[in-house]
Short mmCIF file of C-alpha atoms in Angstrom, two decimals:
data_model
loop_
_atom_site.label_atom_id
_atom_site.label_comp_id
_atom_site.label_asym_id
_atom_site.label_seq_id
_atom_site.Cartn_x
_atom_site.Cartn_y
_atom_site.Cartn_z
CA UNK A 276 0.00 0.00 0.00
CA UNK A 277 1.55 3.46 -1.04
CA UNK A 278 0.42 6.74 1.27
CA UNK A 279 0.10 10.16 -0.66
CA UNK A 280 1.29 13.04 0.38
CA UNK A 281 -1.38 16.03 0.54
CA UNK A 282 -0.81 16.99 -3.46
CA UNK A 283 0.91 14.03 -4.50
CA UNK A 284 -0.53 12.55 -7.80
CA UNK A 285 -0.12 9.11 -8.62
CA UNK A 286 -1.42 7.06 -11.66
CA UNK A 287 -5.12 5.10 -11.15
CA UNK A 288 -4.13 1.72 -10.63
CA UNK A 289 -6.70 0.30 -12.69
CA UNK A 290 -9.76 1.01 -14.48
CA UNK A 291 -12.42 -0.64 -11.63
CA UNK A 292 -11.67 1.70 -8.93
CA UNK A 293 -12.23 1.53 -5.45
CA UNK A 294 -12.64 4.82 -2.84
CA UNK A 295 -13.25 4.00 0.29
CA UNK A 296 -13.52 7.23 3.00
CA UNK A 297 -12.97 5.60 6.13
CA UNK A 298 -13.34 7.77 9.65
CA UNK A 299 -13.57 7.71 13.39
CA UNK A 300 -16.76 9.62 12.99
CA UNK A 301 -20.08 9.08 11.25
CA UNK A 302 -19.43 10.84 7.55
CA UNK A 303 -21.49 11.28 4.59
CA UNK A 304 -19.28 10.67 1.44
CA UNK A 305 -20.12 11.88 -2.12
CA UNK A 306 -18.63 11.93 -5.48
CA UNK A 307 -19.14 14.75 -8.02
CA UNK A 308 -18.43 14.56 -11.96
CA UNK A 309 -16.93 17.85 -13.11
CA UNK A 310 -15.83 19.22 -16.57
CA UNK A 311 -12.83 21.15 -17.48
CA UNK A 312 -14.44 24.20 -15.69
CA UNK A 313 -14.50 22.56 -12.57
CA UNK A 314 -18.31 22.15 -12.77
CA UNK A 315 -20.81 19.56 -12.97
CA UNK A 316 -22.32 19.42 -15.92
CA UNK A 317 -25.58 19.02 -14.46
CA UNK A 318 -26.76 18.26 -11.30
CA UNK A 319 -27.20 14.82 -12.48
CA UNK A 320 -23.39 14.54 -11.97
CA UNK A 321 -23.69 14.76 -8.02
CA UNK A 322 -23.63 11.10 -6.65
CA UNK A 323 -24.36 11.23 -2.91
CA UNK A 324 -27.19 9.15 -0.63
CA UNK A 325 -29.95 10.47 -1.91
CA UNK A 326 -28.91 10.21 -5.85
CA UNK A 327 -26.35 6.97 -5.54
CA UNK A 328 -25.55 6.81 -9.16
CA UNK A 329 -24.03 8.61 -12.30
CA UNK A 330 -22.49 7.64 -15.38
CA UNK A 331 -19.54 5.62 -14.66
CA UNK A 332 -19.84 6.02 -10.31
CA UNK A 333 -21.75 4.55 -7.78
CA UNK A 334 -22.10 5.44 -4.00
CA UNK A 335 -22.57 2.36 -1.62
CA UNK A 336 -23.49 2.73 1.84
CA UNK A 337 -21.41 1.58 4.56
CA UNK A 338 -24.22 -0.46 6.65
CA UNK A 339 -22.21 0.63 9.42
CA UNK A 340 -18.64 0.40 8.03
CA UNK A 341 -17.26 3.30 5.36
CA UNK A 342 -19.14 4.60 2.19
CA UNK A 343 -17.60 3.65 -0.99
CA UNK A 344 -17.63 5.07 -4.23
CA UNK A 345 -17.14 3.25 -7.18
CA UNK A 346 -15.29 4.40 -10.36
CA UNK A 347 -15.03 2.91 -13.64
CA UNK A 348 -12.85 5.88 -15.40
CA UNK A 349 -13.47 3.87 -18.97
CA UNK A 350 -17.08 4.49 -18.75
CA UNK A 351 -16.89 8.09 -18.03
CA UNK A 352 -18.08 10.30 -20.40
CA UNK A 353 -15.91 11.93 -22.23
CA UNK A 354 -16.66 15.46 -21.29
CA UNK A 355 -15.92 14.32 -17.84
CA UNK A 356 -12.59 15.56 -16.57
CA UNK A 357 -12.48 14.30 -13.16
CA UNK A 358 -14.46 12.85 -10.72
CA UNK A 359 -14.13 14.33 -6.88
CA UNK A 360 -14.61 12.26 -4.06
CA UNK A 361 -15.96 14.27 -0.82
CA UNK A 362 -16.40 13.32 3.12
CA UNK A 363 -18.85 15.92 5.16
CA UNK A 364 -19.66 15.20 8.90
CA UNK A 365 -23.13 13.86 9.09
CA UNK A 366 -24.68 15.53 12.05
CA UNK A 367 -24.55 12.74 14.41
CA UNK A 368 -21.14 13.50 15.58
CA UNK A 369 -19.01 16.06 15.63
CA UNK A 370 -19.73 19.56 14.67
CA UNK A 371 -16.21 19.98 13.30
CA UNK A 372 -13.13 18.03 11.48
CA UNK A 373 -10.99 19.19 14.78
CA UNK A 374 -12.71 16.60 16.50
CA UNK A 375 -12.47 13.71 14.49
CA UNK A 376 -9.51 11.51 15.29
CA UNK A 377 -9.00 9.85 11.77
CA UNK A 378 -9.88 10.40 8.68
CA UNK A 379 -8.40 8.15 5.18
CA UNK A 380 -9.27 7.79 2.15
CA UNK A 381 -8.02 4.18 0.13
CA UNK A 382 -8.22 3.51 -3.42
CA UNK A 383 -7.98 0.29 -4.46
CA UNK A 384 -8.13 -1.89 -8.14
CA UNK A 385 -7.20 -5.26 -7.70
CA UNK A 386 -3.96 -5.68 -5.24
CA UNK A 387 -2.86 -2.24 -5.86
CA UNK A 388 -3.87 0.26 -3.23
CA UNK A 389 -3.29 3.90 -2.64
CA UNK A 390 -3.89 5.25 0.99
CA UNK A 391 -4.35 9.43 1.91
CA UNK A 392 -4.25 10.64 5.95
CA UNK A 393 -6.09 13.59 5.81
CA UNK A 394 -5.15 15.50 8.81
CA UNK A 395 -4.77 19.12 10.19
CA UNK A 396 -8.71 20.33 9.83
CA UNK A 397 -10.07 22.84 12.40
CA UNK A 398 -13.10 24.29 11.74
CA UNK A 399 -13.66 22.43 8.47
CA UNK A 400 -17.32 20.05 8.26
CA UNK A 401 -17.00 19.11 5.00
CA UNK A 402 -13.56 17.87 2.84
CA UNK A 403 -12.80 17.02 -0.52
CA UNK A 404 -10.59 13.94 -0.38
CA UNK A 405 -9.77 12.95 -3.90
CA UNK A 406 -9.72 13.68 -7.58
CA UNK A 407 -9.50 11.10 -10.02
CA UNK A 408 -8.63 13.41 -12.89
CA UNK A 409 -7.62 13.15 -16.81
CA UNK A 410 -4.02 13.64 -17.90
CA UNK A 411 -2.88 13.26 -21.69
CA UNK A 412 -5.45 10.26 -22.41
CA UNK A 413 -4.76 8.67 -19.05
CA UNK A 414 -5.91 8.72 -15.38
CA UNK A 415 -4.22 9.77 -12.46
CA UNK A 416 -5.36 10.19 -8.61
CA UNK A 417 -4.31 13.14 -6.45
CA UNK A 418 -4.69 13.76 -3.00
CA UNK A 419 -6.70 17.05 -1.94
CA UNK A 420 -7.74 17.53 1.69
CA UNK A 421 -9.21 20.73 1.22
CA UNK A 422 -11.74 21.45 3.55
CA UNK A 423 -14.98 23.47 3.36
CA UNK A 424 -16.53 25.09 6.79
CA UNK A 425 -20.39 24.80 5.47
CA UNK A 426 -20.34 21.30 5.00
CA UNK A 427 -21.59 19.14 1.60
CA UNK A 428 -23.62 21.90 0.66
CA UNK A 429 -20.57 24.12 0.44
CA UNK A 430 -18.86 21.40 -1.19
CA UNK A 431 -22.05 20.48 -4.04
CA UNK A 432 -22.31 24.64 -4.40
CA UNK A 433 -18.33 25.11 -5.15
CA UNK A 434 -18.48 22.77 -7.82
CA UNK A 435 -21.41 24.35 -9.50
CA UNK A 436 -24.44 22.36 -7.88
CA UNK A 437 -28.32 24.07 -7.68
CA UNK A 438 -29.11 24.16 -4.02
CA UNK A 439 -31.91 25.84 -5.01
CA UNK A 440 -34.60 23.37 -4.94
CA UNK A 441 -37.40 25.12 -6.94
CA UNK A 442 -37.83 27.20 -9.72
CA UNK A 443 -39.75 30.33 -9.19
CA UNK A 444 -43.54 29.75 -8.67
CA UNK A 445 -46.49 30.50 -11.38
CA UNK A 446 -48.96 32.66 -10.33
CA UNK A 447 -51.49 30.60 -8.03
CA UNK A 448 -53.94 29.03 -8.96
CA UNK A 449 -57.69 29.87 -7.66
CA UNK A 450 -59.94 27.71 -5.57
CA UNK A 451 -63.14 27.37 -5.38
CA UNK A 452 -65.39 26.51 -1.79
CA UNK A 453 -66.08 23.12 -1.74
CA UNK A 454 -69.72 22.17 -3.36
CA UNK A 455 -72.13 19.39 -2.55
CA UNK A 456 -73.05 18.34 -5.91
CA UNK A 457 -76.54 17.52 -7.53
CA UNK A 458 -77.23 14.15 -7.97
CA UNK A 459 -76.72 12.86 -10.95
CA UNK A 460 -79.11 11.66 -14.01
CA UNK A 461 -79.50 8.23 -12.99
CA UNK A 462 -77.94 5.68 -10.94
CA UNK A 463 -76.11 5.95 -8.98
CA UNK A 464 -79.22 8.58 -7.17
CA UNK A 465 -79.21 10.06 -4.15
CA UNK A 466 -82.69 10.33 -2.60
CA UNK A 467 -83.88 12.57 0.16
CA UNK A 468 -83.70 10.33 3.36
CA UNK A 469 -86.81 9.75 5.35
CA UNK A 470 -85.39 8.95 8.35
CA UNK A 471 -88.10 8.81 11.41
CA UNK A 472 -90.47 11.19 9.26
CA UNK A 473 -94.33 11.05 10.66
CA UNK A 474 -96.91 8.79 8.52
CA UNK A 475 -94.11 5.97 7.19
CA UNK A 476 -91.05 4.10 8.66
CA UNK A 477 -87.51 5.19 8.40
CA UNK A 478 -85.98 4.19 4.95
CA UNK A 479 -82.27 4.60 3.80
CA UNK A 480 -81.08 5.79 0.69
CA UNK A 481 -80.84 3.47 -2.24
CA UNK A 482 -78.09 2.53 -4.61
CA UNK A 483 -79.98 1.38 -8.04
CA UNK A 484 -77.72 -1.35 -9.23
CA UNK A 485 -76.77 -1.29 -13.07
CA UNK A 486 -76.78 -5.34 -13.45
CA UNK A 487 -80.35 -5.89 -11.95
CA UNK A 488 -79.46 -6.92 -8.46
CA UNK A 489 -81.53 -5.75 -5.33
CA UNK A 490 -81.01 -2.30 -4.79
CA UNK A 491 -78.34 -1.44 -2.10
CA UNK A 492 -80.29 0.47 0.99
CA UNK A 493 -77.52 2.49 3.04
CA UNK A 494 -76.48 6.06 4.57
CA UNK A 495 -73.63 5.92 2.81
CA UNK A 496 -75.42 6.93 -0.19
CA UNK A 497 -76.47 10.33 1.41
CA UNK A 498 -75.08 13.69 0.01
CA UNK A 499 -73.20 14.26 2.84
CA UNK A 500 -70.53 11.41 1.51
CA UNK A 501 -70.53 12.67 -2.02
CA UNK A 502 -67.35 14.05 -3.65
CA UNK A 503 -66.85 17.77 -3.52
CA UNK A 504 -66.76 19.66 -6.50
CA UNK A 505 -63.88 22.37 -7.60
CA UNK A 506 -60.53 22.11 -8.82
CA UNK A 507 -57.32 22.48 -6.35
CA UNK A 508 -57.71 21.49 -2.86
CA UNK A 509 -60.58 21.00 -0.92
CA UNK A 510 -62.05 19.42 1.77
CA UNK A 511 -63.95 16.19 1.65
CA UNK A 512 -65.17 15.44 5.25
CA UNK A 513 -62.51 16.16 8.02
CA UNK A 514 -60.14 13.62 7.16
CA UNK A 515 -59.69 13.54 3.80
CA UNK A 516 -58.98 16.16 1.17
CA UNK A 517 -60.05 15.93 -2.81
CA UNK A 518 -57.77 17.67 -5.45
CA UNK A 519 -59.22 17.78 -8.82
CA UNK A 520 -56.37 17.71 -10.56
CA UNK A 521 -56.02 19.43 -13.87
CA UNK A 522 -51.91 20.32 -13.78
CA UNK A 523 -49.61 19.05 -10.70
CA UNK A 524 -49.93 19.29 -6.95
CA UNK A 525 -47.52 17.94 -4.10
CA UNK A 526 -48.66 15.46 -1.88
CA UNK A 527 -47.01 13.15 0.80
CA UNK A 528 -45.51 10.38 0.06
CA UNK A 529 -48.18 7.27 1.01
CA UNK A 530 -50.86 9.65 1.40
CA UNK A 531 -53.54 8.81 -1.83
CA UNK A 532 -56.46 6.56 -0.64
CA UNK A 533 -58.07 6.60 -3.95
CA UNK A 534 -58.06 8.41 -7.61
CA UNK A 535 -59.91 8.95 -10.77
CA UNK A 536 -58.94 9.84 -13.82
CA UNK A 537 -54.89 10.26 -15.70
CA UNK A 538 -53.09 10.73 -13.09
CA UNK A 539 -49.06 10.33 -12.74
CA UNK A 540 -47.23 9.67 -9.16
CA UNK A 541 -43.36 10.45 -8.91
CA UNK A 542 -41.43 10.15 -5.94
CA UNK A 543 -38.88 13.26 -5.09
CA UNK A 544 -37.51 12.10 -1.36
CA UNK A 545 -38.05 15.75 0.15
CA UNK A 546 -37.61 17.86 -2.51
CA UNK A 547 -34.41 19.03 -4.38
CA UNK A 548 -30.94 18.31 -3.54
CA UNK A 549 -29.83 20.70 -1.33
CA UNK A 550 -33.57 20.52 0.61
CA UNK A 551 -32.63 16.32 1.13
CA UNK A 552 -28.91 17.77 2.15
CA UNK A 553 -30.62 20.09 4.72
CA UNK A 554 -33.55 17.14 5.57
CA UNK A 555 -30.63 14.38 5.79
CA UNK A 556 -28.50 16.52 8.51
CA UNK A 557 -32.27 17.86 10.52
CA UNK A 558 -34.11 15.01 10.36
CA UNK A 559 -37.18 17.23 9.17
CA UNK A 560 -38.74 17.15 6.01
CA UNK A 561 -41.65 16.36 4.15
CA UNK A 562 -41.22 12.87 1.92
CA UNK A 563 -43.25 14.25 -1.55
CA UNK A 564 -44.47 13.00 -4.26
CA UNK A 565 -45.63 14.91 -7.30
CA UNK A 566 -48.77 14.31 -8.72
CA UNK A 567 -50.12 15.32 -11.95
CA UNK A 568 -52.57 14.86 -14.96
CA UNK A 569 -56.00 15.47 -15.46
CA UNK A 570 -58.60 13.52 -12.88
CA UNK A 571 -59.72 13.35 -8.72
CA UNK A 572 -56.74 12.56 -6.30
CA UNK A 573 -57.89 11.23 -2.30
CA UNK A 574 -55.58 12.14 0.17
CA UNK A 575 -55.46 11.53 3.79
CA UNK A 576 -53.23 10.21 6.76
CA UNK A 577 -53.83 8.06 9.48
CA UNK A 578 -57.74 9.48 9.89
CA UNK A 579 -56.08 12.82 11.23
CA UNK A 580 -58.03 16.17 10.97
CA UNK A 581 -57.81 17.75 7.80
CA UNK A 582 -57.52 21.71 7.65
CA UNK A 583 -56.82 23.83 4.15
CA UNK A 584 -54.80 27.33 4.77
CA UNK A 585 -54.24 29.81 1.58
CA UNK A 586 -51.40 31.57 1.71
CA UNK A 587 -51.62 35.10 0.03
CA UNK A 588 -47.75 35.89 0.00
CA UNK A 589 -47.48 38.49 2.85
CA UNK A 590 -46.71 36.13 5.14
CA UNK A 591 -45.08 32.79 5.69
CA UNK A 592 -46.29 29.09 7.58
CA UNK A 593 -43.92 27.85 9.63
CA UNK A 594 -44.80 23.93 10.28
CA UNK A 595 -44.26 20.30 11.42
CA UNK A 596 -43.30 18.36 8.56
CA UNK A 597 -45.44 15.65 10.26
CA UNK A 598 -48.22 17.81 9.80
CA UNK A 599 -47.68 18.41 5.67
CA UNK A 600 -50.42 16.29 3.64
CA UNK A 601 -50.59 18.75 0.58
CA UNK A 602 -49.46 21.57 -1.45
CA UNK A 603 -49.85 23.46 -4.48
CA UNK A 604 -46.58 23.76 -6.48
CA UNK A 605 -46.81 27.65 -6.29
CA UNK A 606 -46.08 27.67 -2.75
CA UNK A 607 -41.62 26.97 -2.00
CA UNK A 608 -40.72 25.51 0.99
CA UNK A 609 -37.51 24.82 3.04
CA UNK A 610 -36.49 23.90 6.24
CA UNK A 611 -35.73 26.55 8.52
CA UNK A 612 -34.10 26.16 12.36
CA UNK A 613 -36.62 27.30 14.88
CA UNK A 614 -35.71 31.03 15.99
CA UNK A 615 -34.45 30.95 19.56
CA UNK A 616 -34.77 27.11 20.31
CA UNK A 617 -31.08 26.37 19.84
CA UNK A 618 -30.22 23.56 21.98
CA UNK A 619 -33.76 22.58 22.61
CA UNK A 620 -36.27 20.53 20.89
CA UNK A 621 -40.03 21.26 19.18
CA UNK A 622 -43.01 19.52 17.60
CA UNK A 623 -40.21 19.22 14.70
CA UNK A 624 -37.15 19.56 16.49
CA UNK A 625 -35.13 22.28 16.35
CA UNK A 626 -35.88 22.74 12.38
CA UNK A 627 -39.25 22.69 11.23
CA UNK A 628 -40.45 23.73 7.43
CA UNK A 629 -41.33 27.08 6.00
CA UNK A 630 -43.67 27.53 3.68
CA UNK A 631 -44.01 31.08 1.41
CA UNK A 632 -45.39 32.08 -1.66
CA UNK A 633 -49.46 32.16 -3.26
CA UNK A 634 -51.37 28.99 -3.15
CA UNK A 635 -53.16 26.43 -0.95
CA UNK A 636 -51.72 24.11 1.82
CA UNK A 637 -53.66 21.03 3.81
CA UNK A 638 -52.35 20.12 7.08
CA UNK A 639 -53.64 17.53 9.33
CA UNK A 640 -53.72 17.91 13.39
CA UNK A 641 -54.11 14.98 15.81
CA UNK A 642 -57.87 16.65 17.29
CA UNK A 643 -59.82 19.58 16.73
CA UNK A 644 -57.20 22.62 16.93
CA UNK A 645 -57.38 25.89 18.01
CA UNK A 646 -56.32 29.14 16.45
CA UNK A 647 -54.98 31.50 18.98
CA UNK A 648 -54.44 35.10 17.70
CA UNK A 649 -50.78 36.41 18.81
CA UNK A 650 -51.70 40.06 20.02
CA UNK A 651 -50.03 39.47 23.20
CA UNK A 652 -47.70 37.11 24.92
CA UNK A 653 -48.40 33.53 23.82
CA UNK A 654 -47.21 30.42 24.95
CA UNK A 655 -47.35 26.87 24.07
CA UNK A 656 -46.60 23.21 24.74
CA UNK A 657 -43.69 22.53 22.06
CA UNK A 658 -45.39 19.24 20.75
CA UNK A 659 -49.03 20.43 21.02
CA UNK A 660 -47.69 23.61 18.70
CA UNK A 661 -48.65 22.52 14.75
CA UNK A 662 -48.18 26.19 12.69
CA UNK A 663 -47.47 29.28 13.33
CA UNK A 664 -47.20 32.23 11.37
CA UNK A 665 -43.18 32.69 9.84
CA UNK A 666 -43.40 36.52 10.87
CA UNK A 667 -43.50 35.46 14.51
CA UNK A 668 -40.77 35.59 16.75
CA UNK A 669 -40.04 32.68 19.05
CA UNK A 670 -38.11 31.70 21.99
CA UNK A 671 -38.00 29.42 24.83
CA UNK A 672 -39.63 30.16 28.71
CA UNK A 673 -38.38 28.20 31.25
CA UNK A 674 -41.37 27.19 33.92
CA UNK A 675 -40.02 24.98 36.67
CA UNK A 676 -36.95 26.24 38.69
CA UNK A 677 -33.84 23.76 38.62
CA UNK A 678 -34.17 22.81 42.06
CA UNK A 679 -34.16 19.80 44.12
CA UNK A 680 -37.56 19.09 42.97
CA UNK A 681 -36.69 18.94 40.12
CA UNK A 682 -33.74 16.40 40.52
CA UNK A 683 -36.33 14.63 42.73
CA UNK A 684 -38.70 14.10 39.73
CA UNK A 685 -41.25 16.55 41.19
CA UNK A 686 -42.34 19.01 38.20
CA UNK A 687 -45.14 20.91 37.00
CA UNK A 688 -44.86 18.73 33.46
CA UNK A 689 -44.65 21.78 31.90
CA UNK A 690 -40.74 22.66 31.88
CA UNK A 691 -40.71 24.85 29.00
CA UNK A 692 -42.81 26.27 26.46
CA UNK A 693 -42.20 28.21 23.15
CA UNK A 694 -42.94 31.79 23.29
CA UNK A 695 -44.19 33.88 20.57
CA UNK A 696 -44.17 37.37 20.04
CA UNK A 697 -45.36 39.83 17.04
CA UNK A 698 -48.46 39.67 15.01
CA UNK A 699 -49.91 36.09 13.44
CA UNK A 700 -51.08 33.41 14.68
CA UNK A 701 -50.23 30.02 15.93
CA UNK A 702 -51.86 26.70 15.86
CA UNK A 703 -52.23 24.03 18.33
CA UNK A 704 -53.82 20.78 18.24
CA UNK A 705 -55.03 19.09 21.60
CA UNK A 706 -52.53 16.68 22.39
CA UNK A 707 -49.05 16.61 23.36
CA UNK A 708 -47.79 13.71 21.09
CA UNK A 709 -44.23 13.35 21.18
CA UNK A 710 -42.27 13.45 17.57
CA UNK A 711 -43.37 10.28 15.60
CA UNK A 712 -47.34 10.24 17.38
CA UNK A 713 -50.14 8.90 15.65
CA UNK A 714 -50.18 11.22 13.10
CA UNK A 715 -47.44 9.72 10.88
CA UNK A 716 -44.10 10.40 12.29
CA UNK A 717 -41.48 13.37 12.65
CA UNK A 718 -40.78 15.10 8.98
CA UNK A 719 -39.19 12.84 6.61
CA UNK A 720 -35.82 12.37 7.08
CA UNK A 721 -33.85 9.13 8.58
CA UNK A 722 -34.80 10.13 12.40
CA UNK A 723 -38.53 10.29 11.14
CA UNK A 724 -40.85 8.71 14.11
CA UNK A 725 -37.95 8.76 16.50
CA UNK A 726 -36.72 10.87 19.29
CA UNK A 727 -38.87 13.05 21.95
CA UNK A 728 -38.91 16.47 23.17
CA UNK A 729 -37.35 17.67 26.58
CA UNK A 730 -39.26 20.08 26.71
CA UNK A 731 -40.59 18.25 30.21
#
């Protein structure tokens, strides 16, 4: 095994590569296909967990040992000029390279290995390791070690990556209130029900049958369990939403209980690539899918309450990602840290999603909600809080002293609260769930459903 000197090139050893980033903490590692410009080419060309391969690489997981990438320089493409292996600190560890004690990256072809110490980072969180780079028709590997201080995301947006997850929205789309429609010309009908009227007994609405059966007698068949009408979002009953679809909408992942129509489903993880960078490191998220076509799209989760907002572009919806069933794809949203909660947890944990821009969003709420109005003071319960308004500021009160009381197990059970202050409003839902509750987990990232608040 020959060691590299930081800058030292050497020739690839073979045309199967192996790179193998091994480290004493938890690391994400990433490769990134780059022209003679130093750019990707598209981001298509950035090979990390959430987009494993590219032409000519592959990223493999570690299952608990180092992440590999895989490079086969003979089926790059040609207007590839390198390929740039990365290592970024994953969030579960250390905040910084200082702390790490090791960090070595191995490339191997058959019984020929190459082996780079990377050592002397401070503040650094993210590294570039490697280049496996063209030279006069052939391949060579050099050793780097250059770190970046903001992580992968510094490292995708040096090399020419779009962090930016959306393109700018179309103007939004209008809704119309929901609409109990007529009943149609012939079966299935929908007649008045009798039920308990004076002079005859109780009878149940009919379903005519097309194939000459008995008729089917049941409630069901009342109005009140008819679809809406309208196109966007709407409500049908309190636990389900419709969306007559005539375009796209974005919906969470799992959510459609039933559709009509052309309709197309694509998975997108939780968005764009530097939203699954920011999701993968938070935990928080929403896991989407984008629907479109022409037709009726059934969405619900877990039986929880259904509520529509419409944003109007003055002002911002700062939410649970547990809490996300819906969206139109006018609306952007990230994922934003709560203000003043460092070091503390929330509904979401400390980052929770933000959603700006014209259109309509459903949420769902484990119970009936309320809607308190922030004209004054307002506090409350960090897993009880659903939404609040983006313009808000927040912050963390303390209720229960640190005392021997405390130690002792004797509290109020209300240790802290989030504050708000400013004008909006904030939503809470009656129930104190802790992160992963009933209603479908925490956000969409790896630590979805896991964790708890302590809050107290």
């Amino acid at each position: 095994m020959t060691a590299l000197a930081p800058g030292e090139n050497r020739p690839a050893p073979g045309d199967q590569l192996t790179v193998t980033v091994a480290s004493s903490a938890s690391v994400d590692v990433s490769a990134l296909l780059v022209n003679t410009a130093g750019k990707v080419r598209s981001d298509a060309d950035f090979v990390f967990f959430n987009q494993p391969t590219g032409p000519g690489v592959v990223y493999r997981h570690g299952n608990g040992g180092p992440d590999v990438v895989g490079v086969q320089t003979s089926a790059l493409p040609a207007d590839v000029d390198k390929v740039v292996v990365t290592a970024s600190l994953d969030g579960r560890g250390p905040a910084t390279f200082a702390a790490v004690g090791t960090l070595t990256t191995t490339i191997e072809s058959g019984s020929t290995a190459l082996t780079f110490p990377i050592m002397g980072l401070t503040t650094e969180s993210g590294v570039v390791c490697v280049e496996i780079y063209r030279r006069n028709g052939a391949w060579k590997v050099r050793a780097i070690g250059q770190g970046y201080d903001d992580g992968l995301a510094g490292i995708a947006s040096a090399f020419g990556v779009n962090l930016d997850d959306d393109p700018e929205p179309a103007a939004a789309q209008s809704h119309s209130s929901p609409v109990i429609p007529a009943p149609p010309p012939g079966p299935p009908a929908y007649p008045p029900p009798a039920y308990g009227q004076p002079g005859g007994p109780a009878q149940q609405p009919t379903y005519a049958s097309q194939q000459g059966a008995q008729p089917v007698h049941s409630d069901l068949f009342d109005p009140s369990h008819a679809e809406v009408n309208g196109l966007g979002i709407q409500k049908q009953g309190g636990k389900m939403v419709k969306v007559g679809m005539n375009g796209e909408v974005m919906a969470r992942s799992g959510s459609m209980v039933a559709y009509q129509g052309d309709l197309k489903f694509e998975a997108l993880g939780s968005g764009g690539i530097g939203r699954a960078i920011r999701q993968h490191l938070t935990g928080e998220g929403v896991p989407l899918m984008k629907v479109t076509g022409r037709g009726d799209l059934f969405l619900a989760n877990s039986a929880a309450d259904v509520h529509i907002i419409d944003l109007d572009g003055t002002d911002g919806l700062t939410i649970n990602g547990a809490n996300v069933l819906a969206f139109d794809s006018t609306l952007r949203y990230d994922i934003g840290r709560v203000q003043g909660a460092a070091g503390y947890a929330s509904n979401a944990g400390l980052f929770n999603c933000v959603f700006t821009g014209r259109g309509r969003i459903a949420i769902t709420t484990h119970g009936s909600p309320v809607v308190l109005t922030v004209d004054q003071a307002t506090y409350a319960d960090p897993n009880a809080a659903v939404a609040w308004s983006s313009s808000l500021q927040t912050g963390i009160k303390r209720n229960d002293s640190f005392g021997l009381g405390r130690l002792m197990g004797r509290s109020t059970g209300e240790a802290s609260t989030l504050a708000f202050s400013g004008r909006g409003f904030v939503i809470v839902q009656p129930s104190e769930l802790p992160p992963g509750g009933l209603i479908g987990g925490t956000g969409g990232g790896q630590q979805a459903g896991t964790g708890g608040s302590i809050f107290g």
